[in-house]
Tab-separated table of C-alpha atoms and ligand atoms in Angstrom:
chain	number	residue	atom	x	y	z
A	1	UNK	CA	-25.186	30.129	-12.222
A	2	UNK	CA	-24.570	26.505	-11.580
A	3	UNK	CA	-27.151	24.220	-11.369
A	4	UNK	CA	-26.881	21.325	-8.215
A	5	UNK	CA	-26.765	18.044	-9.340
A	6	UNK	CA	-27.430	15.263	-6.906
A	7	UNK	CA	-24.599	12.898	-6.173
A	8	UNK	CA	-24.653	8.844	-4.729
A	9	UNK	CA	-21.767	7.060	-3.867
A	10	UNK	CA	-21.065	3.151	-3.906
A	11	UNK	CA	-18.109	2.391	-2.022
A	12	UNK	CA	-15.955	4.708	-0.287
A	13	UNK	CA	-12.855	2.465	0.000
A	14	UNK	CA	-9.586	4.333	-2.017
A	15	UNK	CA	-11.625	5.586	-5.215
A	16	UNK	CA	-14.761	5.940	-3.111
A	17	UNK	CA	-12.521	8.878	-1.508
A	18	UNK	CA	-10.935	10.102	-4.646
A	19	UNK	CA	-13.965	10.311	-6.659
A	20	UNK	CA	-15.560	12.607	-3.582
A	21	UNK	CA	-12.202	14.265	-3.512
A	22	UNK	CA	-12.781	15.471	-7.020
A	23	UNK	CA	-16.356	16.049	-6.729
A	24	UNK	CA	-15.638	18.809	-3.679
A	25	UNK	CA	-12.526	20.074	-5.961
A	26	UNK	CA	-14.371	20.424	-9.194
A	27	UNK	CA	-15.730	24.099	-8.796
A	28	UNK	CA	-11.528	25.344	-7.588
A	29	UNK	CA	-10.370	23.916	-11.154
A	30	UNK	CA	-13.255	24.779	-12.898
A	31	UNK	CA	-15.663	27.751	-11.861
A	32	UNK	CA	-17.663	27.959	-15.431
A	33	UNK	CA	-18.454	24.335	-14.900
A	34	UNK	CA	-22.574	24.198	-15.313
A	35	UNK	CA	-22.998	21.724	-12.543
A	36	UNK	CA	-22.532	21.990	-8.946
A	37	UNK	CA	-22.398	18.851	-7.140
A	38	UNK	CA	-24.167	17.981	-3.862
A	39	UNK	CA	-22.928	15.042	-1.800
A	40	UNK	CA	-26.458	13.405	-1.602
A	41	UNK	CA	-25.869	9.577	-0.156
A	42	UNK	CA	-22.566	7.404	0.073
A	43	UNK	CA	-23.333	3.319	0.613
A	44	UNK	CA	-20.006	1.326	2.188
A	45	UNK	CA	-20.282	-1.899	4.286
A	46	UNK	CA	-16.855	-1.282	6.018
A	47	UNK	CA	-16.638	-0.591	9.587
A	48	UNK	CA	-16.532	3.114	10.226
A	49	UNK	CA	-18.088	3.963	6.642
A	50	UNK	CA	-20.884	6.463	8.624
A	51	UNK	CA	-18.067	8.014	9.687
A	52	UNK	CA	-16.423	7.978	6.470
A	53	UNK	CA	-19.463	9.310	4.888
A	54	UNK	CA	-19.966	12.146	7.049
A	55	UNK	CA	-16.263	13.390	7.101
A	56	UNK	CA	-16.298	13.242	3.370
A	57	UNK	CA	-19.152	15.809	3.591
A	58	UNK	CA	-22.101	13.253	2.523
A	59	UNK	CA	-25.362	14.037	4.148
A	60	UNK	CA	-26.396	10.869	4.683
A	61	UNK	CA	-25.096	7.079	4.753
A	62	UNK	CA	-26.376	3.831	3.802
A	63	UNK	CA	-25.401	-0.208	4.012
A	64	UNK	CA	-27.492	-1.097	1.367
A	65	UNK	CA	-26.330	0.546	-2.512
A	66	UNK	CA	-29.790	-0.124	-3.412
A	67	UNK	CA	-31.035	3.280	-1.498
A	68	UNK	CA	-28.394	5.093	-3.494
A	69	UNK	CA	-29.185	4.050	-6.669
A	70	UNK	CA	-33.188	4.599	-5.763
A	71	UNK	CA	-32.759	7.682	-3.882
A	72	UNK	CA	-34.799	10.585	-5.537
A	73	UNK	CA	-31.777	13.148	-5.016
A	74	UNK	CA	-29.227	11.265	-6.497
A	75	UNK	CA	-28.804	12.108	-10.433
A	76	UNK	CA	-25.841	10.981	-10.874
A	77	UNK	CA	-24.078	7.209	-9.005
A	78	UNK	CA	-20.331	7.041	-8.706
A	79	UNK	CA	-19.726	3.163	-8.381
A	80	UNK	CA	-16.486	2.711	-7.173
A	81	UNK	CA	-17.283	-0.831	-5.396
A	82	UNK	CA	-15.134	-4.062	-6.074
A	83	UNK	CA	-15.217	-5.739	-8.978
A	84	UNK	CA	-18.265	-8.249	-8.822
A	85	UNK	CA	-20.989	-5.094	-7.911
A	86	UNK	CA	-19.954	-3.532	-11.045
A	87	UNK	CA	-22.649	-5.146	-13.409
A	88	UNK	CA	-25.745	-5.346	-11.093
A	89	UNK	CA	-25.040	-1.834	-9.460
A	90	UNK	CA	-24.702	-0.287	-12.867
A	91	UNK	CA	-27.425	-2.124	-14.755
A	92	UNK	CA	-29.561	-1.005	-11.821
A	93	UNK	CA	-28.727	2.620	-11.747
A	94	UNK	CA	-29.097	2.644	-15.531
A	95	UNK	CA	-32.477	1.396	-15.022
A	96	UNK	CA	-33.408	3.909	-13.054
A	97	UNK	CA	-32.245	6.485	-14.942
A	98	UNK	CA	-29.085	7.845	-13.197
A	99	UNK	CA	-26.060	9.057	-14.956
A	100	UNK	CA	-22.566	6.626	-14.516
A	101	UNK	CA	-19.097	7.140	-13.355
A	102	UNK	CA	-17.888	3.649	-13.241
A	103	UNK	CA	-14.594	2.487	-12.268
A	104	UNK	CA	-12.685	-0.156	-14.759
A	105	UNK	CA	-13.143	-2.545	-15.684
A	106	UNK	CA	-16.607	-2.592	-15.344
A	107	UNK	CA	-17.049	-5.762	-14.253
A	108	UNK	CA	-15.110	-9.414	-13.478
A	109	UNK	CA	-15.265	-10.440	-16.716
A	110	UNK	CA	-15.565	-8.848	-20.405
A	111	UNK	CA	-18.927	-10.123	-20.643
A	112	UNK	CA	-19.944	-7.963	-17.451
A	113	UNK	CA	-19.222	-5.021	-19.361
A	114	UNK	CA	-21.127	-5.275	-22.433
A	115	UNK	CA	-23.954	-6.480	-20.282
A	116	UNK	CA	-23.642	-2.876	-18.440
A	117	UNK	CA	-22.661	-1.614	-21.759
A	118	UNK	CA	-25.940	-2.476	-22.921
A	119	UNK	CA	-27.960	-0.986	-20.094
A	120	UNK	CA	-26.710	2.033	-20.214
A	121	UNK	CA	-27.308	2.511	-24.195
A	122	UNK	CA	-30.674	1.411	-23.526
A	123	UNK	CA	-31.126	3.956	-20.653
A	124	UNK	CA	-29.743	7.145	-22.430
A	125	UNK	CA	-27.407	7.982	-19.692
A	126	UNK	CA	-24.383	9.216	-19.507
A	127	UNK	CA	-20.987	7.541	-18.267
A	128	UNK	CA	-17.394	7.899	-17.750
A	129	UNK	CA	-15.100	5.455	-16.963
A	130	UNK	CA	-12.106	5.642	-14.669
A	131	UNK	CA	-9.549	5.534	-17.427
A	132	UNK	CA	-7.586	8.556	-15.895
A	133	UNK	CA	-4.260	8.209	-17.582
A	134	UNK	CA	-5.804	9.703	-20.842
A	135	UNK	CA	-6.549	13.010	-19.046
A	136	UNK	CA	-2.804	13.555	-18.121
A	137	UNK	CA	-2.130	17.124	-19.922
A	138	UNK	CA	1.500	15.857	-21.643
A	139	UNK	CA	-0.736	12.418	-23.081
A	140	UNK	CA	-3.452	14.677	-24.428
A	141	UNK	CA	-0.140	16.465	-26.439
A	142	UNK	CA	1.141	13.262	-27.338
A	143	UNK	CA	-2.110	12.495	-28.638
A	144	UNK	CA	-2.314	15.669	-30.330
A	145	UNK	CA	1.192	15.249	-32.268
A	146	UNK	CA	0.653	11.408	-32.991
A	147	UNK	CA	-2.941	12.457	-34.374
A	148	UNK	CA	-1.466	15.472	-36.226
A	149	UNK	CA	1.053	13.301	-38.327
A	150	UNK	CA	3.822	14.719	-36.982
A	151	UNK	CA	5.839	11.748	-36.132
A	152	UNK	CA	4.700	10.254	-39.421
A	153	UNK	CA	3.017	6.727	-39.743
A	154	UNK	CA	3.389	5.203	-36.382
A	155	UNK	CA	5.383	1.564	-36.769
A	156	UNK	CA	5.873	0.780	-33.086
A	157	UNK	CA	3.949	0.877	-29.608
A	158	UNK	CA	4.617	-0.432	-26.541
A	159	UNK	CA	2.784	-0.138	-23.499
A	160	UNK	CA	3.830	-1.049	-20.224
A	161	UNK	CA	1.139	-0.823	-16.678
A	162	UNK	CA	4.243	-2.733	-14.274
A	163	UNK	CA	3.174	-1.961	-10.792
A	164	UNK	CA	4.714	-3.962	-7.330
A	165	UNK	CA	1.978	-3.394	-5.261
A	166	UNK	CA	1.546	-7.287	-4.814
A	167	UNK	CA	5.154	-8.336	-5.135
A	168	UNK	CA	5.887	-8.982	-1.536
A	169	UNK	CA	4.946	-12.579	-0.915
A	170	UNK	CA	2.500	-10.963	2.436
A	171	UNK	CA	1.018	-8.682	0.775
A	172	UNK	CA	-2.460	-9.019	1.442
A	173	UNK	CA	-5.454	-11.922	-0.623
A	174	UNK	CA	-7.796	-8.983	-0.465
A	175	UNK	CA	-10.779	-9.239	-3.619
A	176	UNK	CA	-8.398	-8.690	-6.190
A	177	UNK	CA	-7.276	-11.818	-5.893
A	178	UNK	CA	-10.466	-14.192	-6.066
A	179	UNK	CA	-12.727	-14.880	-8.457
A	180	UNK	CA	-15.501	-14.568	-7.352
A	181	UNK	CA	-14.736	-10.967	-5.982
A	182	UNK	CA	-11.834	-9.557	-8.781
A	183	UNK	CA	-12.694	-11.880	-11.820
A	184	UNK	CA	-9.203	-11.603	-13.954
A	185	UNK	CA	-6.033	-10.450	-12.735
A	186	UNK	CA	-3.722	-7.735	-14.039
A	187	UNK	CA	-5.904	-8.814	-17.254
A	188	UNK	CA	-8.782	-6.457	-15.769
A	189	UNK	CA	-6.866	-4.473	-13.047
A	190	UNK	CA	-4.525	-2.837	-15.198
A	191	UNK	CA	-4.401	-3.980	-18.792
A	192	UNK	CA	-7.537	-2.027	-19.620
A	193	UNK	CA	-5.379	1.113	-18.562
A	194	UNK	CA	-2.875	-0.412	-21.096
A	195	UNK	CA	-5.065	-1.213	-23.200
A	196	UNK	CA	-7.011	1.960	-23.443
A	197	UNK	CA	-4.012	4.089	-23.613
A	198	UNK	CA	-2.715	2.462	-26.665
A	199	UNK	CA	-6.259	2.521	-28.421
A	200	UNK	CA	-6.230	6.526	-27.666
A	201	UNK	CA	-3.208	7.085	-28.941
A	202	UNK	CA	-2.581	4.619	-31.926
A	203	UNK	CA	-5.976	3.624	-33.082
A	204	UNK	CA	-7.967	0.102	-32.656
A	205	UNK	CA	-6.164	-2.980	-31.624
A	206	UNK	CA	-6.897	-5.682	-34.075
A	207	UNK	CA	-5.107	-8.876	-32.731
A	208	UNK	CA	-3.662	-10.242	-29.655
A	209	UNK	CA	-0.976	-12.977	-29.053
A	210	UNK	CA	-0.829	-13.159	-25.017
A	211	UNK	CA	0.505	-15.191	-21.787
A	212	UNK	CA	-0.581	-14.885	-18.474
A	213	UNK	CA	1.257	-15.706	-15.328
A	214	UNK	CA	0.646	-16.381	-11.385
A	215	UNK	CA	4.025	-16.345	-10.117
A	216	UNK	CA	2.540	-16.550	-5.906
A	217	UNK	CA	0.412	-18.641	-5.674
A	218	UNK	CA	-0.680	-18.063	-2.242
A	219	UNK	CA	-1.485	-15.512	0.173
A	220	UNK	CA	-2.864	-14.572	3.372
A	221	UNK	CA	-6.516	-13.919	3.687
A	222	UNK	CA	-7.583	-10.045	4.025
A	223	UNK	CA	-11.291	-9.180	5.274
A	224	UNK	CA	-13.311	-7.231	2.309
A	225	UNK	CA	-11.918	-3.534	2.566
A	226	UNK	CA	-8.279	-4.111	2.990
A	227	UNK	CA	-6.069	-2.459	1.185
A	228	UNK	CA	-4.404	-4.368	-1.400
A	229	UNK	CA	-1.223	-2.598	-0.511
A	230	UNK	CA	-1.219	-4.199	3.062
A	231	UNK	CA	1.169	-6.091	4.193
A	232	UNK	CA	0.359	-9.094	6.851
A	233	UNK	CA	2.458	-10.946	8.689
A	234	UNK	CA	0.725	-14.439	9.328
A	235	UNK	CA	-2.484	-15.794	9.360
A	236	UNK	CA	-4.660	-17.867	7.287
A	237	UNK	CA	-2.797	-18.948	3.788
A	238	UNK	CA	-5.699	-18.760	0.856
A	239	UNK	CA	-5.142	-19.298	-3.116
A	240	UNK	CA	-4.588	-16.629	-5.145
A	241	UNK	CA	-7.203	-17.214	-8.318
A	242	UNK	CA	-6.082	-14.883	-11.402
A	243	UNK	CA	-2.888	-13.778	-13.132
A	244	UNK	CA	-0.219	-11.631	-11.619
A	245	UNK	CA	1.530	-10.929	-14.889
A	246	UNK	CA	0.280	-10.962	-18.361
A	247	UNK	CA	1.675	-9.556	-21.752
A	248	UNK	CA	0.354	-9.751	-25.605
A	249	UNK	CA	2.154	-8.936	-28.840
A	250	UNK	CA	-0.584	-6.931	-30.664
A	251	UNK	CA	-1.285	-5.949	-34.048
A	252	UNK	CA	-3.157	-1.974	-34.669
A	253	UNK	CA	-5.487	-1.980	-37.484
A	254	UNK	CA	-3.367	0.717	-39.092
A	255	UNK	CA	-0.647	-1.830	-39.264
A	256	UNK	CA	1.289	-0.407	-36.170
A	257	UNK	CA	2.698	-3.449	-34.326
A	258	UNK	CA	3.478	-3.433	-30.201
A	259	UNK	CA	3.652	-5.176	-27.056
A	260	UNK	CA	1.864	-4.351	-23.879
A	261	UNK	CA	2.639	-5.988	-20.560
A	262	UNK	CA	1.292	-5.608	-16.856
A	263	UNK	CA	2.453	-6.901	-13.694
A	264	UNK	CA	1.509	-6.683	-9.958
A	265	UNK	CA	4.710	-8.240	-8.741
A	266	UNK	CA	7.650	-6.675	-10.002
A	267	UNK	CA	10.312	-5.624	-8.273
A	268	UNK	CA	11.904	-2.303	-9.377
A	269	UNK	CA	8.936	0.052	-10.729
A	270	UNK	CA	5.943	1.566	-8.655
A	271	UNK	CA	3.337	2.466	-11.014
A	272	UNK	CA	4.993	2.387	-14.593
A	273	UNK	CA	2.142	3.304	-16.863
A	274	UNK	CA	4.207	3.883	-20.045
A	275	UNK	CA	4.203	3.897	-23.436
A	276	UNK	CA	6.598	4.501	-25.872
A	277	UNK	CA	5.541	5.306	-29.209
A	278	UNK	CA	7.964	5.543	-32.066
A	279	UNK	CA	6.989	6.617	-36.077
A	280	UNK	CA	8.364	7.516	-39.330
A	281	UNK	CA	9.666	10.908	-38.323
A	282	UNK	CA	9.605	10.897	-34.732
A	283	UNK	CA	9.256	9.096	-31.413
A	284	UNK	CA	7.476	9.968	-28.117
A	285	UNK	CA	7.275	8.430	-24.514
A	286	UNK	CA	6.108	8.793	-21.445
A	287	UNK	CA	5.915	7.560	-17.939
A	288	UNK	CA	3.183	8.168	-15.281
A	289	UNK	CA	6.200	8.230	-12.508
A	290	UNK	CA	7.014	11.238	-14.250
A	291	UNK	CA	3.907	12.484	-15.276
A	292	UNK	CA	4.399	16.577	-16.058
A	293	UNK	CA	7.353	14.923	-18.635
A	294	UNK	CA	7.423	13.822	-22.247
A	295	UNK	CA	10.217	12.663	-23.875
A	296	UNK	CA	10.111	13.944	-27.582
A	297	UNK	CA	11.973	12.999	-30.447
A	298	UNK	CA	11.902	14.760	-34.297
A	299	UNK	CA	14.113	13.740	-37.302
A	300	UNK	CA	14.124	16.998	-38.511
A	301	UNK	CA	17.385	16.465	-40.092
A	302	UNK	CA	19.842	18.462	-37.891
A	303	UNK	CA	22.785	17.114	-36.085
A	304	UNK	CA	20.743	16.571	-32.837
A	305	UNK	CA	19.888	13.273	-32.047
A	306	UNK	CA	17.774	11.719	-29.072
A	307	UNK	CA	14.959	12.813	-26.892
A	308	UNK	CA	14.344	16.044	-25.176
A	309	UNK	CA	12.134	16.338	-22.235
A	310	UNK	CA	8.746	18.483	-22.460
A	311	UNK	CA	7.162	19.829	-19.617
A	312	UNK	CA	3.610	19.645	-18.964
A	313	UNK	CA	2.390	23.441	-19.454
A	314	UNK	CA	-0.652	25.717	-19.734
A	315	UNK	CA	-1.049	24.907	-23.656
A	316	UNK	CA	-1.636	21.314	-23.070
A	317	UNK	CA	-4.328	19.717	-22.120
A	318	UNK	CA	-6.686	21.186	-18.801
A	319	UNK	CA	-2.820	22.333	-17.479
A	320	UNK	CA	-3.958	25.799	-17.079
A	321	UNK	CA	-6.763	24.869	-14.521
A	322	UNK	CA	-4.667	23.483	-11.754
A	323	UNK	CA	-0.958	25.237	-12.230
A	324	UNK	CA	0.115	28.548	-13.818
A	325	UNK	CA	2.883	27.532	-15.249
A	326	UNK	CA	5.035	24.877	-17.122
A	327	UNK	CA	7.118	22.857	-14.927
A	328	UNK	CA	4.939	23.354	-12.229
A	329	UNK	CA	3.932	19.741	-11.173
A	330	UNK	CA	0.301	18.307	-11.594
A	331	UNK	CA	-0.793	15.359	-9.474
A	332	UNK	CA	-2.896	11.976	-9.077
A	333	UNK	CA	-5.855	12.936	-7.708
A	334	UNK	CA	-6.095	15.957	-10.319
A	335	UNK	CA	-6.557	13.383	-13.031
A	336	UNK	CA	-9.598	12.380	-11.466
A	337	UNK	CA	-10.778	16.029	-11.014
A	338	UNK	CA	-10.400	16.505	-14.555
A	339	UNK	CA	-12.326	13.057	-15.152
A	340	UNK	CA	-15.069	14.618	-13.000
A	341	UNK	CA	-15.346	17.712	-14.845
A	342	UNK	CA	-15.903	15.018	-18.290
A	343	UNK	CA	-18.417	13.358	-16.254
A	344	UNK	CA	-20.002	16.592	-15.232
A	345	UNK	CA	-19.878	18.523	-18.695
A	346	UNK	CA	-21.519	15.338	-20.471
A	347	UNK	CA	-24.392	15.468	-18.315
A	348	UNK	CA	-24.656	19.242	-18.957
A	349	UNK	CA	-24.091	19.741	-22.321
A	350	UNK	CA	-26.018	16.181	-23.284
A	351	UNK	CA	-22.867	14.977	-25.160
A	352	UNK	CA	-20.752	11.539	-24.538
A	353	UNK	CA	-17.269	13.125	-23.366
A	354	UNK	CA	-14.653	10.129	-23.486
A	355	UNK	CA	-13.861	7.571	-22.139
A	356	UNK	CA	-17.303	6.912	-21.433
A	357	UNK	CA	-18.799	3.245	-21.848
A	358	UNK	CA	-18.105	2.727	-26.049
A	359	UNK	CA	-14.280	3.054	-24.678
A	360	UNK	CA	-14.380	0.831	-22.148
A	361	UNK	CA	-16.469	-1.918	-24.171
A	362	UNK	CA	-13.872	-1.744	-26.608
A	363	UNK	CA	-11.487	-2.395	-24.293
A	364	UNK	CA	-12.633	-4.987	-22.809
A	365	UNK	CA	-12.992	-6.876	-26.317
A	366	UNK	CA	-9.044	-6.361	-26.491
A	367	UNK	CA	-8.747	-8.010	-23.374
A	368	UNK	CA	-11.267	-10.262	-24.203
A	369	UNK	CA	-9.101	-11.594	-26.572
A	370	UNK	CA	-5.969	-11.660	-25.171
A	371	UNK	CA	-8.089	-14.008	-22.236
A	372	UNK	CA	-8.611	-16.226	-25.438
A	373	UNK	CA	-5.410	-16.496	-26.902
A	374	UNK	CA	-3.835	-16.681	-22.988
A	375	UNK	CA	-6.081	-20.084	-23.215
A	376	UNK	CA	-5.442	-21.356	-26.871
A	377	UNK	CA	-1.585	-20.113	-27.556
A	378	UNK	CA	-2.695	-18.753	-30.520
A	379	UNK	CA	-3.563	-15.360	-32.205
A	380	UNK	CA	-7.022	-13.638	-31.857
A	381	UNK	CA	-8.746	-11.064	-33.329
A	382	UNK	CA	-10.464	-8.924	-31.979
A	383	UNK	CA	-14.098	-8.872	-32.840
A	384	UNK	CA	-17.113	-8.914	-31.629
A	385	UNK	CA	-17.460	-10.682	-28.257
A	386	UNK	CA	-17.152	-14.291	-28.240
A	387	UNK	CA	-19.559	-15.438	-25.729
A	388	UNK	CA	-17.773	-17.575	-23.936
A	389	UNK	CA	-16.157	-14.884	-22.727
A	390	UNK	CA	-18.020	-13.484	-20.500
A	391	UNK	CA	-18.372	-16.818	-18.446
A	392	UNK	CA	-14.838	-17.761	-18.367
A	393	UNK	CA	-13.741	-18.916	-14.736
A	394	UNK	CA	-9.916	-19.716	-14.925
A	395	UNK	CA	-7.466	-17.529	-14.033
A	396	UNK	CA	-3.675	-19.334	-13.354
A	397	UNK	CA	-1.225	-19.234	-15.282
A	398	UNK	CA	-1.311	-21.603	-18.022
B	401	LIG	N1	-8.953	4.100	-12.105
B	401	LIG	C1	-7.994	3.538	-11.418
B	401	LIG	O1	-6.817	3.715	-11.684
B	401	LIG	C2	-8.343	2.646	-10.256
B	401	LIG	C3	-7.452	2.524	-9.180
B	401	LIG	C4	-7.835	1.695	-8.112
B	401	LIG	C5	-9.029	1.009	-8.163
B	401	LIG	N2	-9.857	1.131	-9.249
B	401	LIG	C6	-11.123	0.386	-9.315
B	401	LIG	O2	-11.995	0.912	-8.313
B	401	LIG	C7	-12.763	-0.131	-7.727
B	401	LIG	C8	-12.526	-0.112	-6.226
B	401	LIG	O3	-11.160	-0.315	-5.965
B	401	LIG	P1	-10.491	0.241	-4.615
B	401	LIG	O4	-9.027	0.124	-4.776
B	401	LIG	O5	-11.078	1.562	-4.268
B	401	LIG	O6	-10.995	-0.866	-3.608
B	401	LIG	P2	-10.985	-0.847	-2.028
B	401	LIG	O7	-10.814	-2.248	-1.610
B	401	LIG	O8	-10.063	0.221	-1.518
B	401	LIG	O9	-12.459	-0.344	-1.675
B	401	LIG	C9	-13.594	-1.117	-1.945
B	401	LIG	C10	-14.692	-0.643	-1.010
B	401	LIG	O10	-15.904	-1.316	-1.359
B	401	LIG	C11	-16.602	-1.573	-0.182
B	401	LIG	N3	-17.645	-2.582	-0.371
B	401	LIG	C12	-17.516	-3.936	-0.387
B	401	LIG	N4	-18.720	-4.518	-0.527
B	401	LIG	C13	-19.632	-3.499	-0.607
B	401	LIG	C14	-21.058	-3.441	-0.748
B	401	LIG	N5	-21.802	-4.560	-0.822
B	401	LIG	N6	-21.659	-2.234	-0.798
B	401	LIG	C15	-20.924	-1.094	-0.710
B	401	LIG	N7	-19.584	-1.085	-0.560
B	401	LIG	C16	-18.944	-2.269	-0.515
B	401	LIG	C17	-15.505	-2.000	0.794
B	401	LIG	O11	-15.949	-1.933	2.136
B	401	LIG	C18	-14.433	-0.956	0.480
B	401	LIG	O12	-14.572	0.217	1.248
B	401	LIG	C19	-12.314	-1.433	-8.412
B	401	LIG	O13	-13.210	-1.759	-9.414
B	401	LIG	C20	-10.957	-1.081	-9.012
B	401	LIG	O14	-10.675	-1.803	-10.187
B	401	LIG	C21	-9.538	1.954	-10.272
């Protein structure tokens, strides 16, 4: 029998929704699953958010994130807020004890997330981070071959997050853009993805050579809660503050070299989360627009030569939960059901299911670094955290 667990939710903008999505879907995918979660509290300052709130099944609503995070039901805080309410929403909630799905990056700025790295070490809770991609059944088998030396010693990675959903000149200066509000660019909205994926797969990143690049520089102003897939036609003209594009050459401790590159504003792919990965005896790839697909490759000496496509299927990964058999498609939102159920079995079992907070620190000390060499031109290793990290401002392309 299931035990209820008490559930708060900051922000109920487009994860706000998803993460409650999963919550409510958690018990179809997995029925053995030792918690049972109960919609406590949701906090949103949009207009209509009560409503939001209510039709999402929450049983009660609040401006304020502080009665969330303080509310005696709530065990467990989803923070799914913009950037810059990362750190003191999730220092807070660690504080008080509350267990921490957390959206990436965790924070404007690398420093951010070691500071809520910190608090929730100190605190003894448990986290997951909103690093989805990994849960994808046909990444957890590439992970499985790469890990099982079946491709041999991997030489080459490259890792791709290109995504358009900026690249019309009106689309939208909604947070992501600013400062103050987004903090980096593609550097934090979708190079930890990147990032993370690569360090699954290959191993630790050791060294970054990267550029950065704004290529509009202006667009018009969106209130807070806009989607930053809007499109608007006139109005006020504001700056956009961080990097559209940036890429890095990067060195794996194992000696496996790569390149990963992100974008907002180019044309042609949607969402191209991607890797390739390509070893000794093998080579694998993949491509979140085709997500139940992996392209595999063996030298195993026969006449044969290229890729074959796999299907995602019941052997691989949490397949067998959602679909009953191969070939049968899997979907977004069921990533984040499966990320729910890591969140969920942590808490229950007492054990640190990835990608919790170590993951996304270490992230965020790749990107960290690639920030740094963006600035100097140069090389950098990744180490531990330079300070001046964490306060860097500048976001253009230099
Ligand atoms: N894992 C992923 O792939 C993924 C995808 C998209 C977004 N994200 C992350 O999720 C977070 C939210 O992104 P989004 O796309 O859902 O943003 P969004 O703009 O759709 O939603 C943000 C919500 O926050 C609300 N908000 C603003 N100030 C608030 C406050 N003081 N208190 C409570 N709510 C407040 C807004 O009203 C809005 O509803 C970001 O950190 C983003 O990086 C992760």
């Amino acid at each position: 029998m299931a035990r209820e667990i008490g559930i708060g939710m900051v922000s109920l903008g487009w994860m706000g929704q998803l993460h409650t999505r999963a919550y409510r879907r958690l018990f179809d995918h997995y029925p053995g699953c030792a918690l049972k979660p109960r919609l406590v509290v949701a906090a949103d300052v949009a207009d209509g958010a009560r409503e939001n709130a209510e039709r999402l099944g929450y049983e009660g609503w609040t401006d304020d994130w502080r009665e969330v995070v303080e509310h005696p039901d709530v065990e467990a805080v989803s923070i799914t807020a913009p950037n810059f309410l990362h750190c003191e929403i999730a220092v807070a909630a660690a504080k008080a004890g509350k267990h921490i799905w957390l959206e990436k990056p965790c924070g404007r700025f690398p420093g951010e997330t070691f500071e809520i790295g910190e608090a929730i070490e100190e605190a003894g809770v448990k986290s997951m981070i909103g690093l989805m991609y990994r849960h994808a059944p046909t990444v957890e088998y590439a992970r499985k071959i790469i890990a099982a030396g079946e491709l041999g010693e991997i030489t080459h990675y490259r890792g791709y997050f290109l995504a358009d959903y900026s690249a019309d000149p009106h689309g939208a200066l909604t947070w992501r853009f600013k400062d103050e509000y987004g903090g980096l660019g593609v550097l934090g909205d979708i190079m930890p993805h990147a990032a993370d994926m690569a360090q699954n797969l290959i191993g630790p990143i050791a060294g970054v050579s990267a550029q950065r690049e704004t290529f509009i520089r202006e667009r018009v102003e969106a209130p807070m809660g806009a989607s930053h897939f809007s499109v608007v036609e006139g109005g006020e003209m504001g700056a956009v503050e961080n990097e559209d594009y940036a890429s890095s050459l990067v060195r794996f401790e194992n000696g496996a070299r790569g390149t990963l590159e992100t974008s907002r504003v180019c044309v042609g792919p949607h969402v191209r989360m991607s890797f390739e990965v390509n070893g000794t005896r093998g080579a694998l790839s993949w491509d979140f627009e085709r997500l139940n697909e992996l392209k595999l490759y063996r030298m195993d000496g026969e006449d044969e030569h290229g890729y074959k496509t796999v299907y995602a299927g019941p052997g691989m990964g949490d397949f067998a939960g959602f679909q009953p058999g191969a070939g049968i498609s899997m979907g977004y939102d069921d990533l984040k059901v499966i990320e729910a159920e890591r969140f969920l079995s942590s808490i229950a079992e007492g054990r640190q299911r990835e990608p919790g907070i170590r993951e996304i620190v270490s992230t965020m000390r790749v990107v960290g670094a690639m920030d740094r060499s963006c600035d100097t031109g140069r090389w950098e290793s990744v180490g531990e955290m330079a300070e001046e990290a964490g306060g860097r401002r500048n976001g253009g392309g230099t």
